[in-house]
JSON list of C-alpha atoms in Angstrom, two decimals:
[
{"chain": "A", "resi": 1, "resn": "MET", "atom": "CA", "xyz": [86.11, 22.27, 107.92]},
{"chain": "A", "resi": 2, "resn": "GLN", "atom": "CA", "xyz": [85.82, 19.59, 105.22]},
{"chain": "A", "resi": 3, "resn": "PRO", "atom": "CA", "xyz": [87.85, 16.53, 106.30]},
{"chain": "A", "resi": 4, "resn": "ASP", "atom": "CA", "xyz": [86.42, 14.39, 103.47]},
{"chain": "A", "resi": 5, "resn": "LEU", "atom": "CA", "xyz": [88.02, 16.36, 100.64]},
{"chain": "A", "resi": 6, "resn": "ARG", "atom": "CA", "xyz": [90.02, 13.95, 98.51]},
{"chain": "A", "resi": 7, "resn": "ASN", "atom": "CA", "xyz": [91.12, 16.66, 96.10]},
{"chain": "A", "resi": 8, "resn": "CYS", "atom": "CA", "xyz": [92.14, 20.23, 96.94]},
{"chain": "A", "resi": 9, "resn": "THR", "atom": "CA", "xyz": [93.19, 18.79, 100.30]},
{"chain": "A", "resi": 10, "resn": "TRP", "atom": "CA", "xyz": [95.21, 21.86, 101.27]},
{"chain": "A", "resi": 11, "resn": "TYR", "atom": "CA", "xyz": [91.86, 23.61, 101.86]},
{"chain": "A", "resi": 12, "resn": "ARG", "atom": "CA", "xyz": [90.39, 20.97, 104.20]},
{"chain": "A", "resi": 13, "resn": "GLU", "atom": "CA", "xyz": [90.75, 22.96, 107.41]},
{"chain": "A", "resi": 14, "resn": "ARG", "atom": "CA", "xyz": [89.22, 26.21, 106.23]},
{"chain": "A", "resi": 15, "resn": "SER", "atom": "CA", "xyz": [86.93, 25.42, 103.32]},
{"chain": "A", "resi": 16, "resn": "CYS", "atom": "CA", "xyz": [83.22, 25.44, 102.69]},
{"chain": "A", "resi": 17, "resn": "CYS", "atom": "CA", "xyz": [83.33, 23.33, 99.52]},
{"chain": "A", "resi": 18, "resn": "ARG", "atom": "CA", "xyz": [82.25, 19.71, 99.60]},
{"chain": "A", "resi": 19, "resn": "GLN", "atom": "CA", "xyz": [83.60, 16.61, 97.90]},
{"chain": "A", "resi": 20, "resn": "ALA", "atom": "CA", "xyz": [80.38, 16.19, 95.88]},
{"chain": "A", "resi": 21, "resn": "GLU", "atom": "CA", "xyz": [80.86, 19.66, 94.36]},
{"chain": "A", "resi": 22, "resn": "LEU", "atom": "CA", "xyz": [84.43, 18.89, 93.39]},
{"chain": "A", "resi": 23, "resn": "GLU", "atom": "CA", "xyz": [83.38, 15.60, 91.82]},
{"chain": "A", "resi": 24, "resn": "SER", "atom": "CA", "xyz": [80.77, 17.48, 89.79]},
{"chain": "A", "resi": 25, "resn": "ILE", "atom": "CA", "xyz": [83.36, 20.00, 88.59]},
{"chain": "A", "resi": 26, "resn": "PHE", "atom": "CA", "xyz": [86.06, 17.43, 87.80]},
{"chain": "A", "resi": 27, "resn": "LYS", "atom": "CA", "xyz": [83.58, 15.23, 85.93]},
{"chain": "A", "resi": 28, "resn": "LYS", "atom": "CA", "xyz": [83.02, 18.06, 83.42]},
{"chain": "A", "resi": 29, "resn": "VAL", "atom": "CA", "xyz": [86.73, 18.69, 82.81]},
{"chain": "A", "resi": 30, "resn": "LYS", "atom": "CA", "xyz": [88.10, 17.04, 79.71]},
{"chain": "A", "resi": 31, "resn": "PRO", "atom": "CA", "xyz": [91.79, 16.14, 79.93]},
{"chain": "A", "resi": 32, "resn": "LEU", "atom": "CA", "xyz": [94.25, 17.78, 77.58]},
{"chain": "A", "resi": 33, "resn": "GLN", "atom": "CA", "xyz": [95.88, 15.34, 75.20]},
{"chain": "A", "resi": 34, "resn": "GLY", "atom": "CA", "xyz": [99.52, 14.75, 76.11]},
{"chain": "A", "resi": 35, "resn": "ALA", "atom": "CA", "xyz": [99.31, 16.81, 79.30]},
{"chain": "A", "resi": 36, "resn": "SER", "atom": "CA", "xyz": [102.32, 16.45, 81.56]},
{"chain": "A", "resi": 37, "resn": "GLU", "atom": "CA", "xyz": [102.02, 15.75, 85.26]},
{"chain": "A", "resi": 38, "resn": "ASN", "atom": "CA", "xyz": [102.95, 19.40, 85.89]},
{"chain": "A", "resi": 39, "resn": "CYS", "atom": "CA", "xyz": [100.16, 20.55, 83.57]},
{"chain": "A", "resi": 40, "resn": "MET", "atom": "CA", "xyz": [97.60, 18.33, 85.29]},
{"chain": "A", "resi": 41, "resn": "ARG", "atom": "CA", "xyz": [98.73, 19.64, 88.67]},
{"chain": "A", "resi": 42, "resn": "HIS", "atom": "CA", "xyz": [98.28, 23.26, 87.55]},
{"chain": "A", "resi": 43, "resn": "LEU", "atom": "CA", "xyz": [94.85, 22.55, 86.09]},
{"chain": "A", "resi": 44, "resn": "ASN", "atom": "CA", "xyz": [93.95, 20.93, 89.38]},
{"chain": "A", "resi": 45, "resn": "TYR", "atom": "CA", "xyz": [95.03, 24.07, 91.24]},
{"chain": "A", "resi": 46, "resn": "MET", "atom": "CA", "xyz": [92.90, 26.14, 88.88]},
{"chain": "A", "resi": 47, "resn": "ILE", "atom": "CA", "xyz": [89.80, 24.04, 89.48]},
{"chain": "A", "resi": 48, "resn": "CYS", "atom": "CA", "xyz": [90.29, 24.14, 93.24]},
{"chain": "A", "resi": 49, "resn": "TRP", "atom": "CA", "xyz": [89.46, 27.85, 93.41]},
{"chain": "A", "resi": 50, "resn": "VAL", "atom": "CA", "xyz": [85.99, 26.78, 94.53]},
{"chain": "A", "resi": 51, "resn": "CYS", "atom": "CA", "xyz": [87.49, 25.59, 97.83]},
{"chain": "A", "resi": 52, "resn": "ASP", "atom": "CA", "xyz": [89.59, 28.66, 98.58]},
{"chain": "A", "resi": 53, "resn": "PRO", "atom": "CA", "xyz": [88.20, 30.22, 101.76]},
{"chain": "A", "resi": 54, "resn": "LEU", "atom": "CA", "xyz": [88.93, 33.67, 100.35]},
{"chain": "A", "resi": 55, "resn": "GLN", "atom": "CA", "xyz": [87.06, 33.14, 97.08]},
{"chain": "A", "resi": 56, "resn": "TYR", "atom": "CA", "xyz": [84.74, 36.06, 97.86]},
{"chain": "A", "resi": 57, "resn": "ASN", "atom": "CA", "xyz": [87.72, 38.34, 97.11]},
{"chain": "A", "resi": 58, "resn": "PHE", "atom": "CA", "xyz": [88.17, 36.92, 93.61]},
{"chain": "A", "resi": 59, "resn": "TYR", "atom": "CA", "xyz": [84.93, 37.90, 91.94]},
{"chain": "A", "resi": 60, "resn": "SER", "atom": "CA", "xyz": [84.24, 40.73, 89.54]},
{"chain": "A", "resi": 61, "resn": "ASN", "atom": "CA", "xyz": [80.99, 41.96, 88.02]},
{"chain": "A", "resi": 62, "resn": "GLY", "atom": "CA", "xyz": [78.95, 41.26, 91.12]},
{"chain": "A", "resi": 63, "resn": "TRP", "atom": "CA", "xyz": [79.77, 37.57, 91.67]},
{"chain": "A", "resi": 64, "resn": "ARG", "atom": "CA", "xyz": [79.49, 36.69, 87.99]},
{"chain": "A", "resi": 65, "resn": "ARG", "atom": "CA", "xyz": [83.11, 35.99, 87.03]},
{"chain": "A", "resi": 66, "resn": "LEU", "atom": "CA", "xyz": [86.08, 34.76, 88.94]},
{"chain": "A", "resi": 67, "resn": "LYS", "atom": "CA", "xyz": [89.34, 36.71, 88.64]},
{"chain": "A", "resi": 68, "resn": "MET", "atom": "CA", "xyz": [92.52, 34.73, 88.15]},
{"chain": "A", "resi": 69, "resn": "CYS", "atom": "CA", "xyz": [95.88, 36.40, 88.76]},
{"chain": "A", "resi": 70, "resn": "ALA", "atom": "CA", "xyz": [97.75, 36.99, 85.51]},
{"chain": "A", "resi": 71, "resn": "SER", "atom": "CA", "xyz": [100.90, 35.38, 86.93]},
{"chain": "A", "resi": 72, "resn": "PHE", "atom": "CA", "xyz": [98.93, 32.23, 87.77]},
{"chain": "A", "resi": 73, "resn": "CYS", "atom": "CA", "xyz": [97.43, 32.14, 84.26]},
{"chain": "A", "resi": 74, "resn": "ASP", "atom": "CA", "xyz": [100.97, 32.41, 82.87]},
{"chain": "A", "resi": 75, "resn": "ALA", "atom": "CA", "xyz": [102.11, 29.53, 85.11]},
{"chain": "A", "resi": 76, "resn": "VAL", "atom": "CA", "xyz": [99.22, 27.32, 83.94]},
{"chain": "A", "resi": 77, "resn": "LEU", "atom": "CA", "xyz": [99.89, 28.13, 80.29]},
{"chain": "A", "resi": 78, "resn": "ASN", "atom": "CA", "xyz": [103.62, 27.49, 80.72]},
{"chain": "A", "resi": 79, "resn": "ALA", "atom": "CA", "xyz": [102.88, 24.11, 82.33]},
{"chain": "A", "resi": 80, "resn": "CYS", "atom": "CA", "xyz": [100.35, 23.12, 79.64]},
{"chain": "A", "resi": 81, "resn": "LYS", "atom": "CA", "xyz": [101.70, 24.74, 76.46]},
{"chain": "A", "resi": 82, "resn": "ASP", "atom": "CA", "xyz": [102.84, 21.40, 74.99]},
{"chain": "A", "resi": 83, "resn": "ALA", "atom": "CA", "xyz": [99.52, 19.63, 75.59]},
{"chain": "A", "resi": 84, "resn": "LYS", "atom": "CA", "xyz": [96.91, 19.54, 72.84]},
{"chain": "A", "resi": 85, "resn": "LEU", "atom": "CA", "xyz": [93.38, 20.88, 72.83]},
{"chain": "A", "resi": 86, "resn": "LYS", "atom": "CA", "xyz": [91.21, 19.95, 69.85]},
{"chain": "A", "resi": 87, "resn": "GLY", "atom": "CA", "xyz": [94.33, 18.88, 67.94]},
{"chain": "A", "resi": 88, "resn": "ASP", "atom": "CA", "xyz": [96.36, 22.08, 68.45]},
{"chain": "A", "resi": 89, "resn": "TYR", "atom": "CA", "xyz": [99.03, 22.86, 71.00]},
{"chain": "A", "resi": 90, "resn": "VAL", "atom": "CA", "xyz": [97.73, 24.96, 73.88]},
{"chain": "A", "resi": 91, "resn": "GLY", "atom": "CA", "xyz": [100.76, 27.27, 73.57]},
{"chain": "A", "resi": 92, "resn": "VAL", "atom": "CA", "xyz": [99.86, 27.98, 69.93]},
{"chain": "A", "resi": 93, "resn": "LEU", "atom": "CA", "xyz": [96.15, 28.48, 70.60]},
{"chain": "A", "resi": 94, "resn": "TYR", "atom": "CA", "xyz": [96.81, 30.87, 73.49]},
{"chain": "A", "resi": 95, "resn": "PRO", "atom": "CA", "xyz": [99.96, 33.00, 73.21]},
{"chain": "A", "resi": 96, "resn": "THR", "atom": "CA", "xyz": [99.48, 34.45, 76.71]},
{"chain": "A", "resi": 97, "resn": "GLY", "atom": "CA", "xyz": [98.27, 33.11, 80.02]},
{"chain": "A", "resi": 98, "resn": "ALA", "atom": "CA", "xyz": [95.62, 35.84, 80.13]},
{"chain": "A", "resi": 99, "resn": "GLU", "atom": "CA", "xyz": [94.17, 34.61, 76.84]},
{"chain": "A", "resi": 100, "resn": "PHE", "atom": "CA", "xyz": [94.14, 31.05, 78.15]},
{"chain": "A", "resi": 101, "resn": "CYS", "atom": "CA", "xyz": [92.27, 32.06, 81.32]},
{"chain": "A", "resi": 102, "resn": "LYS", "atom": "CA", "xyz": [89.81, 34.23, 79.41]},
{"chain": "A", "resi": 103, "resn": "SER", "atom": "CA", "xyz": [89.06, 31.28, 77.12]},
{"chain": "A", "resi": 104, "resn": "ARG", "atom": "CA", "xyz": [88.09, 29.37, 80.28]},
{"chain": "A", "resi": 105, "resn": "ARG", "atom": "CA", "xyz": [85.67, 32.23, 81.12]},
{"chain": "A", "resi": 106, "resn": "PHE", "atom": "CA", "xyz": [87.75, 33.77, 83.89]},
{"chain": "A", "resi": 107, "resn": "ASP", "atom": "CA", "xyz": [88.53, 37.45, 84.28]},
{"chain": "A", "resi": 108, "resn": "VAL", "atom": "CA", "xyz": [92.23, 38.24, 84.64]},
{"chain": "A", "resi": 109, "resn": "ALA", "atom": "CA", "xyz": [93.75, 40.66, 87.15]},
{"chain": "A", "resi": 110, "resn": "LEU", "atom": "CA", "xyz": [96.90, 42.04, 85.59]},
{"chain": "A", "resi": 111, "resn": "ASN", "atom": "CA", "xyz": [98.07, 43.55, 88.88]},
{"chain": "A", "resi": 112, "resn": "ASP", "atom": "CA", "xyz": [97.74, 40.20, 90.72]},
{"chain": "A", "resi": 113, "resn": "LYS", "atom": "CA", "xyz": [95.53, 41.75, 93.43]},
{"chain": "A", "resi": 114, "resn": "ASP", "atom": "CA", "xyz": [92.22, 40.36, 94.67]},
{"chain": "A", "resi": 115, "resn": "CYS", "atom": "CA", "xyz": [92.50, 37.34, 92.39]},
{"chain": "A", "resi": 116, "resn": "PHE", "atom": "CA", "xyz": [92.98, 33.60, 92.66]},
{"chain": "A", "resi": 117, "resn": "SER", "atom": "CA", "xyz": [96.47, 32.17, 92.53]},
{"chain": "A", "resi": 118, "resn": "TYR", "atom": "CA", "xyz": [98.07, 29.03, 93.85]},
{"chain": "A", "resi": 119, "resn": "ASN", "atom": "CA", "xyz": [101.67, 27.91, 93.65]},
{"chain": "A", "resi": 120, "resn": "GLY", "atom": "CA", "xyz": [101.40, 24.50, 95.26]},
{"chain": "A", "resi": 121, "resn": "ARG", "atom": "CA", "xyz": [102.94, 25.66, 98.52]},
{"chain": "A", "resi": 122, "resn": "MET", "atom": "CA", "xyz": [100.22, 26.99, 100.82]},
{"chain": "A", "resi": 123, "resn": "PRO", "atom": "CA", "xyz": [101.71, 26.51, 104.29]},
{"chain": "A", "resi": 124, "resn": "ARG", "atom": "CA", "xyz": [99.37, 26.18, 107.24]},
{"chain": "A", "resi": 125, "resn": "SER", "atom": "CA", "xyz": [101.00, 29.26, 108.73]},
{"chain": "A", "resi": 126, "resn": "ASP", "atom": "CA", "xyz": [99.93, 31.45, 105.80]},
{"chain": "A", "resi": 127, "resn": "PRO", "atom": "CA", "xyz": [98.39, 34.58, 107.38]},
{"chain": "A", "resi": 128, "resn": "ARG", "atom": "CA", "xyz": [95.37, 34.32, 105.08]},
{"chain": "A", "resi": 129, "resn": "TRP", "atom": "CA", "xyz": [94.29, 31.24, 107.04]},
{"chain": "A", "resi": 130, "resn": "GLY", "atom": "CA", "xyz": [94.29, 32.86, 110.45]},
{"chain": "A", "resi": 131, "resn": "PRO", "atom": "CA", "xyz": [95.67, 31.09, 113.52]},
{"chain": "A", "resi": 132, "resn": "SER", "atom": "CA", "xyz": [96.98, 27.61, 112.86]},
{"chain": "A", "resi": 133, "resn": "SER", "atom": "CA", "xyz": [95.71, 24.89, 115.15]},
{"chain": "A", "resi": 134, "resn": "ASN", "atom": "CA", "xyz": [95.37, 21.14, 115.05]},
{"chain": "A", "resi": 135, "resn": "ALA", "atom": "CA", "xyz": [92.30, 21.40, 117.26]},
{"chain": "A", "resi": 136, "resn": "GLY", "atom": "CA", "xyz": [90.25, 22.97, 114.48]},
{"chain": "A", "resi": 137, "resn": "PRO", "atom": "CA", "xyz": [89.12, 26.52, 113.80]},
{"chain": "A", "resi": 138, "resn": "ASP", "atom": "CA", "xyz": [88.94, 29.15, 116.49]},
{"chain": "A", "resi": 139, "resn": "LEU", "atom": "CA", "xyz": [85.18, 29.72, 116.52]},
{"chain": "A", "resi": 140, "resn": "GLU", "atom": "CA", "xyz": [85.55, 32.96, 118.42]},
{"chain": "A", "resi": 141, "resn": "SER", "atom": "CA", "xyz": [87.66, 34.42, 115.67]},
{"chain": "A", "resi": 142, "resn": "PHE", "atom": "CA", "xyz": [85.84, 37.12, 113.72]},
{"chain": "A", "resi": 143, "resn": "SER", "atom": "CA", "xyz": [87.60, 36.16, 110.50]},
{"chain": "A", "resi": 144, "resn": "TYR", "atom": "CA", "xyz": [86.40, 32.56, 110.77]},
{"chain": "A", "resi": 145, "resn": "LEU", "atom": "CA", "xyz": [82.81, 33.62, 111.45]},
{"chain": "A", "resi": 146, "resn": "PHE", "atom": "CA", "xyz": [82.92, 36.09, 108.60]},
{"chain": "A", "resi": 147, "resn": "MET", "atom": "CA", "xyz": [84.23, 33.41, 106.25]},
{"chain": "A", "resi": 148, "resn": "LEU", "atom": "CA", "xyz": [81.48, 31.04, 107.41]},
{"chain": "A", "resi": 149, "resn": "PHE", "atom": "CA", "xyz": [78.89, 33.75, 106.75]},
{"chain": "A", "resi": 150, "resn": "LEU", "atom": "CA", "xyz": [80.24, 34.26, 103.23]},
{"chain": "A", "resi": 151, "resn": "CYS", "atom": "CA", "xyz": [80.17, 30.53, 102.52]},
{"chain": "A", "resi": 152, "resn": "ILE", "atom": "CA", "xyz": [76.55, 30.36, 103.61]},
{"chain": "A", "resi": 153, "resn": "GLN", "atom": "CA", "xyz": [75.72, 33.36, 101.43]},
{"chain": "A", "resi": 154, "resn": "PHE", "atom": "CA", "xyz": [77.53, 31.80, 98.48]},
{"chain": "A", "resi": 155, "resn": "TYR", "atom": "CA", "xyz": [75.58, 28.55, 98.77]},
{"chain": "A", "resi": 156, "resn": "HIS", "atom": "CA", "xyz": [72.30, 30.35, 99.33]},
{"chain": "A", "resi": 157, "resn": "ARG", "atom": "CA", "xyz": [72.86, 32.53, 96.26]},
{"chain": "A", "resi": 158, "resn": "ARG", "atom": "CA", "xyz": [73.87, 29.56, 94.19]},
{"chain": "A", "resi": 159, "resn": "ASN", "atom": "CA", "xyz": [70.80, 27.56, 95.17]},
{"chain": "A", "resi": 160, "resn": "VAL", "atom": "CA", "xyz": [68.49, 30.52, 94.51]},
{"chain": "A", "resi": 161, "resn": "LEU", "atom": "CA", "xyz": [69.98, 30.98, 91.03]},
{"chain": "A", "resi": 162, "resn": "LEU", "atom": "CA", "xyz": [69.66, 27.28, 90.20]}
]
């Protein structure tokens, strides 16, 4: 549980990411010129993959590249096509959402399985989250413990590689 998340708040209850990590990521992101509010929202969703408690499902090539769902890449491109990147319209630079995501160094899952996607409406009752409770996570739940184990492994691996 990460109650201090100021961004990606929909993951607060079941996330292993920390606010400092998000600040580090967002600091490196350069805004698109003329980006609409909808575009900025979609880019925010894209960056928040790091907080998704199921992120271990979204990797390919042995934890090297994150897989984005093709439909999500299309949604991001559609939202940002009229913004400019290095003086050109995003929609001209990248004719497909898959090309846009690949340019951001993501793999793309064309079948939309085992990949990251977010539509802005992740209800607390979503079955991926497990039982919903205001009292916090059910520590006796195997799925919660497994997720915690994967978060620890992710951070350990990341620190070893750094």
